[in-house]
Every structure is written in C-alpha cells, then in structure tokens.
C-alpha cells in the first residue's frame, strides 16, 4: 500500500440522494418517489468505525449500499481515498475501473443463511472474489482461502464443506472471510451480528475488532442495536426517514444527544438491568412514510418538543459543537436526556 | 403463600424424527402466580418457544409431551387440572386455549390471515369463547382495539393485515388474545420483529393491560433487556433445560450458573464505550443430535470440572434458603468431600 496521509478521510459522502421511483400502469408512469436517502453527508476517518443507526425503513441500508454502488445513487458525491492516495468520486467511475475500486470496499451481510450459496463449498465461496479478480491458479487460491479461514478463526480443513454444516456464527465468519479476500480497506457491515445469538454475537464483535486492529480496516457499521453500536463505533449518524438527524462521536450522541429523536431512541432501549427499571418516556406514533413524508421536520408529528416552525420549515444539519451535527430548530435550547448509568 | 396460577413440573417435549429424537424441552420446572410476569430467556434452539406451545398443546408435528405436569388453575374446570394429560382436541383444552390462556406470536405478519379482515379474525376469536351475536362481537372487538391503543378502531377493523404497520399488527394481535379475558398471556417474542421505539410502546401496553386485568404473563424472549424490563421471575434455558430459575434481581445481579453469567457478561454495555474485548462464551450451541453427555453446557463452560460435569447430569437445586434454583456442580458439588474442601 502506498504511503497515504492518515489524516485524509477515507470516505467523504456529500449530499447523497437515492430516490426509488413509484410507477403505475403498464407505461410505468412515475407518480412519485420513495426518498430512501434524502441528501445525507458524512465523512469517515481511516481505521475508524462509523455507525449508521435508525429504525427499519430509515434508509441506512440503502445509504451503505450506495457507497460501493451496490445501489446506484440518484445524485451526490462519494469521495473515496484509493490505495494510491488519490481521491476518486465513486459515482463517476465507469464500470471497469469500478470493479478495480471495489477491491478496496467489501460488504458483510446480515443474514448468514441467505448470503452464502448453499451449493458452493467454502473454498468456492471465499475464493470467488479472488477468481473474479484474476487469481486463476487453484492451488494459490486454496492457500489464500486457508489463510483467510485461519484469520477469522475457522479451521482450514473445513474448506471443502458446504455452508449448511456451519452454525450462524461460523457462517458469519465465512462471510467476513469472503469480504477480506481482496485485502479491502473499507468494510461495509450491514447488521452483521443482529441475526446471531447473544453468546455468539460477542465472539463476532471481538473478531471484527481484532481484524480492524490487525489489518487497519475502516468500518461502516449499519445496525439498530445501540449497545453494540456504542461498543464498536467511533462516530455515529442517526437517520430518520432518509435524513441524518444527528451525527457525532459516540460519547456525544449517547451522553449528550441534541435531537429529540436520538434521545427518544436511547430511552426506548430496554436496559438489561432490573434495577434500572423506570417509568420511561415512550415515543408516540409511527415512523413516517418515506414516499409521503410530513411537511417541515419529518419528525414533527412524533416530537414532544415541536413548535410551529417545525411544521412548516425543514431544519438543516448544523454543527452546534465541534463535530456534533444536529438538524433541529431547537437543538440549542432543548435539554435532552442522554444515557447515563444510574448509580449502582 | 400465594396460590399458583400455573405450575409446570419437569416438562418434557420431544420430537421423534427419522434421524433421532430432538429433546426440545427436556425438564423444565417453574410456577407462575396470578398477575405476575415470568420470563423465559434463552438462545435459539433452547426450547423456550416449545415450552409456550406445550402449555397450550399446539406443538408442531411430530412433537409430543412425553413427561411432566402442567397444573393450571382453570375456571372452566373449576379447579386444578393437569393440561399435560389433556388431549390437544379435548373440550377442556379448547376452552383453555385462547380462553383462559392466550398466545401472542412473534411474527404479526404471518400470524394473521391475509385474506380476512383483522376485525373478522378478532370476532371469530370472540365468538369461539363467548356465545354472542356477530354484532355484539364486533362492538367488543372495537372496544378491544381501543383498549390496545389502535387509532380509529372502527375503520381499522375492516382492514387487512397488510394494511397495518408492524406495531399496529402486534396491537391487533394482543387485542385478539385479550378477547376472552385470559388469566395468562403467553407472549412469544412479542417485540422481536419491531423497532425499538415501537417495542417500548408494546411493552408499556402489556404492562398497563396486565395491571388492569390482573393477568399473568409468560414472556418468552432472547432479549435480556426486555426480560429485565418486564419479568418478576426468570427461567434461563439452555438446550431444553432450565439451568437457573429465580427472581429477576437475583438472576441479573447475582447469577450463579456459568451460562447465565456468560450470557449477561457478553452483552455490551450501553452506558460505556467499548474498552477492549467483550467477554464471550466460547464455542457454539451444540447440534440437537450431538448434545454433550452430563451437563449439556460443559463443552462451553469456563468452570468445567473433569470427572464431574461429564459424568452426571446436574439437577436444579435451591441455593441457600432462597427460592432460587440452579443446576450446576460448581454451585452444588456432588461429593461430600468436594463440599468440605471448597
């Protein structure tokens, strides 16, 4: 890897938009759009973990897939620092060089059962990216697969087995090995541990952290489990109906939230401690429809702190403290509750 | 001493298959008092859902209760009955099921019929247990929808399941379960498919309804947070067995079984940033046909005692003078001399 200034962010996403058209009739007339990702921006430093959190349908998965153009973005810039130290806009890269660029960015999927082809052996699954990228020699490939399997804590002897012979946690390790095959620098992990049992989840989280340390990986971590997010990430963006409502460091978001939605989200998490039981604030209503979002601030119909301005005017994401961005008209005046451990 | 509503003793439900017998539930014992919440917590495949289904005799084929008792204080039978002895189709079982004991499923999308309106499905449930006309049943359904916090109950009754969001569907499911005023509600992962803010709403709803109706809840979940929030007593299950049973505070603040301890340690704290590695339980859950001899947890246990844990099966025994029971040879050494030394 070329000498790269470690201060330059690995990824800078600017005004990313993804609209899915809603069509009607045989002419496929476009009658509207689902604004899955609606103008979001964020940067990720090298070797750090950035988490996208939010409830189902908020666009966090779509946003993460836009980064490697698994989903073609509608507009926006995705500036990625490649291994030669040049900044390239992923959205502008033509097909052939994009394939080359994708060596550097790989995905780990949520469902360890659906994301592995049941008819392929481990050798084929983990070796496929190698084959696609020109490693045609069978022996060479098998050696690399063995190395990868050891790296993720699987026994290389098992490489001729098929996915059904493995448990959920082991399958997730296979998915990680496949993602690591091409020595990527950015891993996009979409809910990598949410399908796993608690006892196994911890093993996979540890593995992800060990790999980050060993290989200097950068993670985009898409998740809804906030305790996992707090454990693993450096910076967080909270999404609501296609927009980032708040972003900042882990400590800022968890202890000093400035957006009412972030605060409500934190208060909603059931704490695994019966002594922490309390009458909690419960957020009313339901997530807005991204095809037909409310006026003004999308969160206003559920917001306990709304004022008239929220109904008419959409707030912009503003930096209210260093590296702490919030999109709320009342961000500076509200005193919101974060998560602070009750005295034990 | 409070009268127990339900008392399960050494329940065993096995699934004989061509490849061998799956011991889904292999000895579970617990009591539920009226108006209280018992949580069953465990990982996938530990048999927690099968326990709930066994109580109602709706076990999937070829599963069968092969041993144990399920004593239930039944109004329709006028006293204590052993539900484990009843045939699934017996008149008493049909009265109890959905009447005195109701069930809320995990997946609200698939547990409603997609071709009937939710209103008609609730009405069907009401008419099964009460001798009323459809009109009265419909009015009752509307009341129930209002009770569980569904906005515009009248128009929602005429909608199909696909028209409702996940949270509303789960509310409709709860309304249906409440239709016959059950004494016990079995909630099998009622919030697992929901987002956290919706989950918080549903949990609050269940607590309110429980207070109003003095209803007992059997909460089956893998989420320790939900258990900590809801339960009075907890059964921790591992591979079909209850390994530790006790009140909520003991289980969370003074766990005795190595599995309970490991489970609690492996959840990352939401209060602090990650510092170093998470303590995890080594290995994976064994395959149902390949369970270890002796204590089934021994292959993953940090406190494994060679010659003890692999030779005999530990039984649930009380800890000190408390009501808590644990099945572990570390807590209850087998031999007298071991006890003297340790």
XYZ file of C-alpha atoms in Angstrom:
686
model
C 0.000 0.000 0.000
C 1.320 3.402 -0.939
C 2.077 5.943 1.689
C -1.166 7.613 2.406
C -1.619 10.545 4.681
C -3.599 9.055 7.520
C -5.262 12.356 8.274
C -7.186 12.393 4.995
C -10.609 10.866 5.467
C -11.031 7.519 3.733
C -14.536 8.329 2.634
C -16.420 11.526 2.248
C -20.070 11.361 1.276
C -21.643 14.607 0.128
C -25.330 15.236 -0.468
C -26.062 11.619 -1.265
C -29.579 11.078 -2.601
C -31.346 7.884 -3.576
C -34.935 8.045 -4.733
C -36.788 4.952 -5.826
C -39.478 5.838 -8.378
C -43.051 4.712 -7.772
C -44.613 3.735 -11.065
C -48.145 2.985 -12.115
C -49.732 1.191 -15.051
C -48.172 -0.589 -17.998
C -46.485 2.569 -19.200
C -44.664 2.718 -15.853
C -45.606 6.335 -15.416
C -43.682 7.757 -12.473
C -46.144 9.072 -9.932
C -43.834 9.706 -7.036
C -40.674 8.649 -5.321
C -39.661 6.880 -2.156
C -36.991 9.132 -0.762
C -34.941 6.358 0.768
C -31.858 8.510 1.197
C -32.542 12.192 1.087
C -29.444 14.347 0.964
C -27.040 12.969 3.536
C -23.386 13.807 4.104
C -20.766 12.255 6.333
C -17.046 11.544 6.483
C -15.187 8.528 7.778
C -11.618 8.651 9.013
C -9.169 5.874 8.182
C -9.125 2.962 10.582
C -12.259 4.112 12.374
C -15.739 2.707 12.703
C -18.681 4.752 11.587
C -22.147 3.550 12.533
C -25.388 4.310 10.762
C -28.280 3.752 13.130
C -32.003 4.133 12.814
C -35.221 2.170 12.654
C -36.265 -0.072 9.791
C -37.011 1.860 6.644
C -34.900 4.881 7.598
C -32.564 4.320 4.654
C -29.470 3.170 6.492
C -29.012 0.049 4.377
C -29.645 1.917 1.128
C -27.134 4.575 2.126
C -24.490 1.973 2.918
C -25.016 0.179 -0.381
C -24.776 3.423 -2.340
C -21.194 3.792 -1.084
C -19.973 0.886 -3.199
C -22.670 1.436 -5.787
C -24.468 -1.769 -4.993
C -27.394 0.587 -5.323
C -26.888 3.308 -7.934
C -27.229 6.687 -6.189
C -29.564 9.279 -7.727
C -27.151 12.111 -7.055
C -24.382 13.188 -4.738
C -20.678 12.648 -4.355
C -18.860 9.746 -2.764
C -15.201 10.636 -2.468
C -13.039 7.654 -1.686
C -9.328 7.710 -1.000
C -7.882 4.898 -3.116
C -4.708 2.972 -2.375
C -2.595 5.302 -4.484
C -3.599 8.195 -2.291
C -5.885 9.760 -4.885
C -9.385 10.866 -4.096
C -11.890 9.456 -6.571
C -15.610 10.106 -6.794
C -17.136 6.636 -6.799
C -20.302 7.868 -8.513
C -18.335 8.990 -11.572
C -16.173 5.900 -12.024
C -17.010 3.865 -15.175
C -17.813 0.174 -14.886
C -14.402 -1.413 -15.492
C -12.367 0.731 -13.092
C -15.212 0.477 -10.577
C -14.578 -3.239 -10.331
C -10.946 -2.489 -9.561
C -12.006 0.071 -6.956
C -14.343 -2.385 -5.279
C -11.344 -4.470 -4.236
C -10.997 -1.805 -1.615
C -14.589 -1.873 -0.404
C -16.396 -5.044 0.531
C -19.636 -5.982 2.246
C -20.609 -8.254 5.103
C -24.286 -9.078 5.063
C -26.844 -9.503 7.793
C -28.294 -12.899 7.115
C -25.615 -15.579 7.372
C -28.094 -18.086 5.963
C -29.218 -16.188 2.892
C -25.911 -14.651 1.891
C -23.983 -17.876 1.280
C -24.794 -20.048 -1.726
C -25.745 -23.483 -0.339
C -24.347 -25.233 -3.417
C -20.885 -23.780 -3.126
C -18.180 -25.090 -0.847
C -16.334 -22.722 1.440
C -13.385 -22.813 -0.910
C -15.593 -21.586 -3.748
C -17.400 -19.005 -1.659
C -14.348 -17.413 -0.108
C -12.308 -17.957 -3.290
C -14.838 -16.397 -5.641
C -13.727 -12.789 -5.206
C -10.154 -13.971 -5.807
C -11.195 -15.688 -9.018
C -13.190 -12.690 -10.176
C -10.138 -10.539 -9.626
C -7.837 -12.767 -11.602
C -6.346 -15.329 -9.256
C -6.842 -18.290 -11.578
C -4.375 -20.721 -10.060
C -6.320 -23.259 -7.988
C -3.556 -24.010 -5.534
C -2.781 -20.355 -4.973
C -6.446 -19.713 -4.306
C -6.738 -22.611 -1.882
C -3.723 -21.308 0.037
C -5.217 -17.855 0.311
C -8.584 -19.283 1.416
C -6.830 -21.324 4.103
C -5.053 -18.209 5.298
C -8.326 -16.274 5.402
C -10.080 -19.033 7.295
C -7.373 -19.052 9.938
C -7.661 -15.288 10.139
C -11.356 -15.425 11.017
C -10.965 -18.361 13.391
C -12.180 -21.243 11.233
C -10.238 -24.433 10.627
C -8.846 -24.573 7.075
C -9.596 -28.319 6.940
C -13.244 -27.400 6.584
C -12.832 -25.541 3.307
C -14.379 -28.321 1.226
C -17.548 -28.296 3.329
C -20.759 -26.540 2.448
C -22.468 -23.747 4.403
C -25.180 -25.987 5.876
C -22.564 -27.688 8.034
C -21.902 -24.472 9.933
C -23.734 -22.608 12.671
C -24.877 -18.999 12.342
C -21.777 -17.565 13.986
C -19.447 -19.669 11.840
C -21.314 -18.655 8.717
C -20.896 -15.037 9.611
C -17.163 -15.723 9.913
C -17.261 -17.188 6.394
C -18.970 -14.015 5.169
C -16.250 -11.959 6.822
C -13.513 -14.111 5.281
C -15.056 -13.591 1.855
C -15.136 -9.847 2.391
C -11.486 -9.851 3.445
C -10.277 -11.942 0.492
C -9.121 -8.975 -1.591
C -7.465 -7.036 1.244
C -10.064 -4.289 1.275
C -9.632 -1.120 3.285
C -13.299 -0.378 3.810
C -15.777 -2.955 5.068
C -19.460 -2.195 4.940
C -21.133 -4.392 7.516
C -24.920 -4.352 7.318
C -26.297 -5.624 10.627
C -23.507 -8.218 10.870
C -24.459 -9.521 14.298
C -28.203 -8.979 14.589
C -29.095 -12.486 13.392
C -26.807 -14.088 15.957
C -27.429 -15.291 19.479
C -26.050 -13.188 22.300
C -23.279 -15.610 23.241
C -22.105 -15.862 19.637
C -22.639 -12.189 18.891
C -19.869 -11.233 21.308
C -17.418 -13.541 19.508
C -18.136 -11.953 16.137
C -17.879 -8.426 17.543
C -14.493 -9.320 19.013
C -13.400 -10.784 15.691
C -14.400 -7.616 13.848
C -12.443 -5.511 16.315
C -9.357 -7.747 16.169
C -9.380 -7.627 12.379
C -9.680 -3.870 12.419
C -6.603 -3.639 14.605
C -4.571 -6.181 12.610
C -5.447 -5.014 9.131
C -6.176 -1.344 9.720
C -9.707 -1.668 8.391
C -12.305 1.049 8.292
C -15.880 0.007 9.005
C -19.246 1.328 8.059
C -21.423 -0.417 10.586
C -25.146 -0.456 9.908
C -27.062 -1.509 12.988
C -30.068 -0.963 15.138
C -28.731 -2.455 18.376
C -27.486 0.583 20.219
C -25.442 -1.231 22.847
C -23.449 -2.979 20.111
C -23.062 0.346 18.316
C -21.752 2.008 21.422
C -19.249 -0.751 21.954
C -17.820 -0.832 18.455
C -18.062 2.622 16.887
C -16.111 5.848 16.953
C -18.640 8.072 15.244
C -22.374 7.683 14.675
C -25.028 9.093 12.406
C -28.667 8.713 13.412
C -31.060 8.506 10.477
C -34.772 9.162 10.383
C -36.831 8.819 7.177
C -33.907 9.180 4.782
C -32.144 12.017 6.559
C -29.365 12.238 9.100
C -30.875 13.969 12.110
C -27.790 13.895 14.277
C -24.187 12.810 13.966
C -21.158 12.979 16.178
C -18.817 10.978 18.345
C -20.127 8.049 20.317
C -19.803 9.925 23.588
C -21.661 12.981 22.256
C -24.541 11.001 20.816
C -25.066 8.769 23.832
C -24.498 11.146 26.709
C -25.381 14.461 25.162
C -27.980 13.966 22.432
C -29.299 17.152 20.881
C -32.059 15.800 18.672
C -35.333 14.679 20.303
C -35.400 11.566 18.140
C -31.937 10.466 19.282
C -32.946 10.976 22.870
C -36.187 9.029 22.381
C -34.302 6.220 20.677
C -31.895 5.985 23.603
C -34.716 5.995 26.122
C -36.517 3.205 24.267
C -33.735 0.657 24.600
C -34.574 -1.915 27.260
C -31.667 -1.986 29.687
C -30.596 -5.452 30.856
C -30.698 -4.451 34.492
C -33.889 -4.788 36.527
C -32.683 -2.081 38.929
C -32.607 0.425 36.076
C -36.336 -0.009 35.565
C -38.163 3.261 35.480
C -41.218 4.841 34.042
C -39.809 5.820 30.719
C -40.748 8.267 28.079
C -42.344 6.376 25.215
C -42.306 7.895 21.768
C -45.807 8.037 20.318
C -46.841 7.235 16.779
C -45.017 5.561 13.971
C -42.218 6.198 11.517
C -43.318 8.450 8.647
C -43.801 7.067 5.153
C -40.734 7.975 3.050
C -42.939 8.153 -0.059
C -45.112 10.783 1.549
C -43.207 12.436 4.380
C -44.772 15.115 6.561
C -44.116 18.809 5.987
C -41.292 20.649 7.686
C -39.236 18.488 10.000
C -40.079 14.852 9.239
C -40.062 14.068 12.922
C -42.546 16.742 13.990
C -45.688 14.541 14.204
C -43.993 12.439 16.903
C -41.844 15.091 18.504
C -42.652 16.041 22.107
C -40.773 19.338 21.718
C -42.265 20.637 18.493
C -43.080 24.291 17.859
C -44.910 25.911 14.948
C -41.746 26.381 12.957
C -41.166 22.611 12.872
C -44.366 22.036 10.909
C -43.546 24.497 8.167
C -39.806 24.650 7.860
C -37.365 21.768 7.429
C -34.316 22.128 9.671
C -30.815 21.791 8.216
C -27.967 19.760 9.642
C -25.815 22.249 11.565
C -22.633 21.893 13.534
C -23.571 23.010 17.014
C -20.470 21.783 18.760
C -17.207 20.633 17.252
C -18.015 17.564 15.126
C -21.522 17.325 16.516
C -24.151 17.908 13.844
C -27.858 18.217 14.531
C -30.826 19.026 12.375
C -33.359 20.517 14.762
C -34.660 24.055 15.113
C -34.458 23.826 18.859
C -31.166 21.959 19.184
C -29.525 24.713 21.219
C -32.337 25.351 23.672
C -33.505 21.827 24.437
C -32.153 19.956 27.386
C -32.474 16.331 26.373
C -31.806 13.200 28.287
C -28.895 11.026 27.321
C -27.913 7.699 28.738
C -26.056 7.901 31.990
C -25.611 4.856 34.139
C -27.746 5.015 37.255
C -25.624 4.912 40.371
C -25.058 1.308 41.258
C -48.430 -18.487 50.278
C -49.980 -17.239 47.111
C -51.980 -19.687 45.052
C -50.213 -20.518 41.855
C -51.969 -19.971 38.599
C -49.762 -22.334 36.686
C -47.243 -24.812 37.899
C -45.061 -26.651 35.440
C -43.101 -29.595 36.679
C -40.356 -31.412 34.820
C -41.976 -30.822 31.458
C -40.506 -32.806 28.593
C -41.485 -32.362 24.976
C -39.679 -34.493 22.418
C -39.775 -34.542 18.639
C -39.151 -38.066 17.320
C -37.746 -37.700 13.795
C -36.202 -40.098 11.309
C -32.726 -39.004 12.311
C -33.316 -39.275 16.017
C -35.192 -37.720 18.915
C -34.929 -33.968 19.345
C -35.310 -33.214 23.022
C -36.674 -29.713 22.541
C -37.847 -29.389 26.139
C -36.028 -31.684 28.472
C -37.081 -30.980 32.014
C -38.382 -27.504 32.789
C -39.931 -26.519 36.111
C -41.487 -23.190 37.050
C -44.522 -21.545 38.664
C -46.496 -18.507 37.657
C -48.503 -16.538 40.189
C -51.633 -14.614 39.188
C -50.860 -11.158 37.837
C -47.104 -11.752 37.714
C -44.697 -11.994 34.835
C -42.409 -14.933 34.322
C -39.683 -14.567 31.734
C -38.159 -17.461 29.861
C -34.859 -16.461 28.342
C -32.525 -18.450 26.164
C -30.869 -18.598 22.799
C -32.292 -20.005 19.603
C -32.975 -23.700 19.789
C -33.107 -23.819 23.587
C -36.756 -24.850 23.516
C -38.290 -21.726 25.004
C -40.975 -21.432 22.330
C -41.791 -25.113 22.604
C -42.484 -24.604 26.314
C -45.128 -21.991 25.478
C -46.648 -24.192 22.819
C -46.622 -27.230 25.070
C -48.728 -25.412 27.658
C -51.408 -24.909 25.018
C -50.918 -28.291 23.328
C -50.216 -26.748 19.959
C -46.872 -28.417 19.427
C -45.879 -28.880 15.799
C -45.942 -32.425 14.480
C -44.284 -34.783 15.470
C -43.680 -33.182 18.866
C -45.277 -34.688 21.970
C -45.293 -34.046 25.677
C -43.746 -37.235 26.991
C -43.414 -36.414 30.648
C -44.172 -33.856 33.310
C -47.127 -31.945 34.640
C -48.730 -28.640 33.773
C -51.037 -27.792 36.662
C -53.352 -24.959 35.783
C -55.967 -23.285 37.985
C -58.800 -23.440 35.487
C -62.135 -21.692 35.909
C -63.889 -23.760 33.269
C -62.796 -26.948 35.015
C -63.483 -25.408 38.401
C -60.088 -26.186 39.874
C -56.643 -27.539 39.296
C -56.165 -29.525 36.086
C -53.119 -31.126 34.533
C -53.021 -29.794 30.993
C -50.231 -32.191 30.058
C -52.704 -35.073 30.425
C -55.311 -33.472 28.181
C -55.603 -34.401 24.513
C -54.990 -31.435 22.195
C -58.566 -31.639 20.921
C -60.333 -32.206 24.244
C -63.219 -29.863 25.155
C -61.379 -28.540 28.201
C -58.234 -27.822 26.188
C -60.261 -25.923 23.622
C -61.808 -23.802 26.345
C -58.486 -23.070 27.985
C -56.655 -22.367 24.744
C -57.414 -18.815 23.690
C -59.869 -18.530 26.570
C -58.007 -18.752 29.826
C -54.536 -18.891 28.292
C -53.927 -16.771 25.230
C -50.915 -16.554 22.984
C -49.270 -13.647 21.204
C -46.943 -14.760 18.436
C -43.695 -13.278 17.339
C -44.451 -12.608 13.710
C -47.527 -10.437 13.451
C -47.414 -10.562 9.649
C -47.703 -14.301 9.299
C -49.924 -14.963 12.282
C -52.861 -13.093 10.760
C -54.732 -14.472 7.804
C -54.041 -12.256 4.793
C -57.468 -12.888 3.229
C -59.715 -11.939 6.137
C -60.060 -8.535 7.720
C -58.464 -8.251 11.148
C -61.896 -7.378 12.526
C -63.380 -10.658 11.340
C -60.485 -12.559 12.849
C -60.961 -10.930 16.230
C -64.714 -11.539 16.000
C -64.042 -15.206 15.281
C -61.907 -15.431 18.394
C -64.584 -13.747 20.497
C -67.375 -15.967 19.197
C -65.318 -19.070 19.874
C -65.301 -18.302 23.549
C -68.481 -16.320 24.084
C -71.992 -17.042 22.952
C -72.717 -13.679 21.370
C -74.039 -12.385 18.063
C -71.700 -11.088 15.432
C -72.874 -7.547 16.045
C -72.032 -7.649 19.731
C -68.761 -9.363 18.977
C -67.894 -6.584 16.545
C -68.618 -3.976 19.188
C -66.441 -5.886 21.620
C -63.673 -6.047 19.007
C -63.875 -2.290 18.609
C -63.578 -1.888 22.384
C -60.539 -4.153 22.400
C -58.876 -2.233 19.582
C -59.400 0.956 21.514
C -58.013 -0.661 24.656
C -54.764 -1.600 22.930
C -54.370 1.882 21.521
C -55.234 1.461 17.852
C -56.337 4.819 16.445
C -59.672 4.856 14.534
C -60.616 1.370 15.741
C -63.811 1.178 13.703
C -62.166 1.673 10.328
C -59.135 -0.426 11.271
C -61.400 -3.411 11.928
C -62.254 -3.501 8.229
C -58.654 -3.530 7.106
C -56.441 -6.453 6.183
C -53.217 -7.323 7.952
C -51.058 -5.941 5.154
C -52.586 -2.506 5.638
C -51.366 -2.278 9.221
C -47.829 -1.427 10.262
C -45.820 -3.882 12.365
C -46.661 -2.109 15.602
C -50.390 -1.900 14.841
C -50.463 -5.540 13.795
C -48.920 -6.549 17.088
C -51.504 -4.423 18.910
C -54.292 -6.133 16.928
C -52.736 -9.484 17.862
C -52.799 -8.509 21.537
C -56.412 -7.340 21.182
C -57.312 -10.733 19.765
C -55.509 -12.509 22.584
C -57.386 -10.417 25.146
C -60.783 -11.146 23.601
C -61.755 -13.756 26.158
C -60.155 -12.048 29.143
C -57.371 -14.588 29.686
C -55.794 -15.257 33.053
C -52.467 -15.960 31.436
C -50.971 -14.399 28.341
C -48.107 -16.216 26.668
C -46.078 -13.678 24.739
C -43.608 -15.436 22.465
C -41.009 -12.871 21.346
C -43.759 -10.259 21.052
C -41.413 -7.401 20.161
C -38.549 -9.090 18.360
C -39.689 -8.064 14.883
C -40.340 -4.465 15.966
C -38.198 -1.349 16.097
C -37.040 -0.113 19.495
C -39.461 2.794 19.759
C -42.378 0.528 18.800
C -41.045 -2.136 21.132
C -41.139 0.330 24.003
C -44.768 1.141 23.149
C -45.796 -2.522 23.109
C -44.007 -3.307 26.373
C -45.717 -0.367 28.075
C -49.053 -1.562 26.680
C -48.519 -5.070 28.038
C -47.666 -3.684 31.483
C -50.778 -1.500 31.543
C -53.060 -4.315 30.423
C -51.515 -6.630 32.965
C -52.333 -4.222 35.778
C -55.882 -3.570 34.539
C -56.811 -7.225 34.092
C -54.634 -8.759 36.784
C -53.298 -11.009 34.080
C -50.205 -13.166 34.361
C -47.713 -13.015 31.508
C -45.299 -15.662 30.343
C -42.720 -13.660 28.449
C -40.597 -15.744 26.094
C -37.663 -13.872 24.609
C -33.962 -13.949 23.847
C -33.619 -10.266 24.719
C -32.246 -9.826 28.225
C -33.188 -6.152 28.152
C -36.845 -6.983 27.610
C -36.714 -9.551 30.418
C -35.110 -7.070 32.820
C -37.831 -4.596 31.967
C -40.812 -6.902 32.325
C -40.270 -10.013 34.408
C -40.714 -10.729 38.122
C -39.142 -14.165 37.870
C -36.887 -15.679 35.259
C -36.155 -19.124 33.879
C -32.858 -19.332 31.992
C -32.968 -22.155 29.465
C -30.126 -23.904 27.722
C -30.673 -26.838 25.363
C -34.116 -27.725 26.625
C -33.338 -27.452 30.309
C -33.995 -24.746 32.821
C -30.498 -24.162 34.182
C -31.338 -21.360 36.597
C -34.652 -20.183 37.990
C -35.074 -17.254 40.322
C -36.354 -13.755 40.843
C -35.271 -11.072 38.464
C -32.851 -9.291 40.760
C -31.020 -12.461 41.767
C -30.648 -13.583 38.175
C -29.279 -10.270 36.925
C -27.232 -9.216 39.925
C -26.086 -12.487 41.391
C -26.178 -15.093 38.640
C -24.923 -18.496 39.777
C -24.966 -20.664 36.703
C -21.933 -20.175 34.424
C -24.256 -19.910 31.430
C -26.308 -17.108 32.981
C -23.104 -15.367 33.985
C -21.655 -15.694 30.489
C -24.843 -14.536 28.847
C -25.033 -11.403 30.973
C -21.363 -10.595 30.501
C -21.499 -10.927 26.732
C -23.934 -8.050 26.208
C -22.027 -4.843 25.519
C -22.939 -2.079 27.931
C -24.924 0.793 26.510
C -23.500 3.067 29.202
C -19.854 2.893 28.255
C -17.707 2.955 25.157
C -16.123 -0.333 24.197
C -12.862 -0.845 26.006
C -11.145 -3.930 24.714
C -12.770 -7.225 24.084
C -16.191 -8.424 25.090
C -16.230 -11.464 27.328
C -17.863 -14.171 25.244
C -19.000 -17.736 25.736
C -16.677 -19.964 23.768
C -17.879 -22.359 21.111
C -21.342 -22.643 19.635
C -24.652 -24.179 20.615
C -24.347 -27.942 20.013
C -26.449 -29.643 17.371
C -29.623 -31.252 18.804
C -28.416 -34.742 17.851
C -24.990 -34.168 19.245
C -25.528 -32.993 22.782
C -22.719 -33.488 25.259
C -23.106 -36.111 27.953
C -23.581 -34.992 31.520
C -24.164 -31.264 31.806
C -25.049 -30.028 28.318
C -23.221 -26.758 28.893
C -19.928 -28.362 29.864
C -18.280 -28.013 26.430
C -18.618 -24.244 26.625
C -18.284 -23.828 30.369
C -15.332 -21.917 31.850
C -15.777 -23.761 35.168
C -15.849 -27.268 33.729
C -14.849 -29.892 36.271
C -13.356 -33.007 34.654
C -14.904 -36.183 36.005
C -17.902 -34.339 37.420
C -19.698 -32.388 34.727
C -19.220 -35.013 32.034
C -20.359 -37.979 34.065
C -23.623 -36.916 35.675
C -26.470 -34.581 34.839
C -26.817 -31.753 37.369
C -30.309 -31.192 38.775
C -31.976 -27.961 39.793
C -31.285 -27.407 43.491
C -32.061 -24.458 45.687
C -29.334 -22.025 46.593
C -29.129 -21.402 50.328
C -32.503 -20.504 51.787
C -33.750 -18.678 48.721
C -36.324 -19.774 46.215
C -33.710 -19.713 43.527
C -32.654 -22.972 41.899
C -29.530 -23.699 39.873
C -28.350 -26.842 38.144
C -24.579 -26.780 38.311
C -21.978 -28.928 40.040
C -19.852 -25.883 40.773
C -22.652 -24.454 42.908
C -23.777 -27.807 44.302
C -20.752 -30.113 44.441
C -21.660 -33.748 44.016
C -19.418 -35.350 46.585
C -19.330 -34.500 50.241
C -15.532 -34.211 50.295
C -15.595 -31.691 47.485
C -18.028 -29.642 49.510
C -15.746 -29.814 52.506
C -12.749 -28.645 50.509
C -14.477 -25.915 48.585
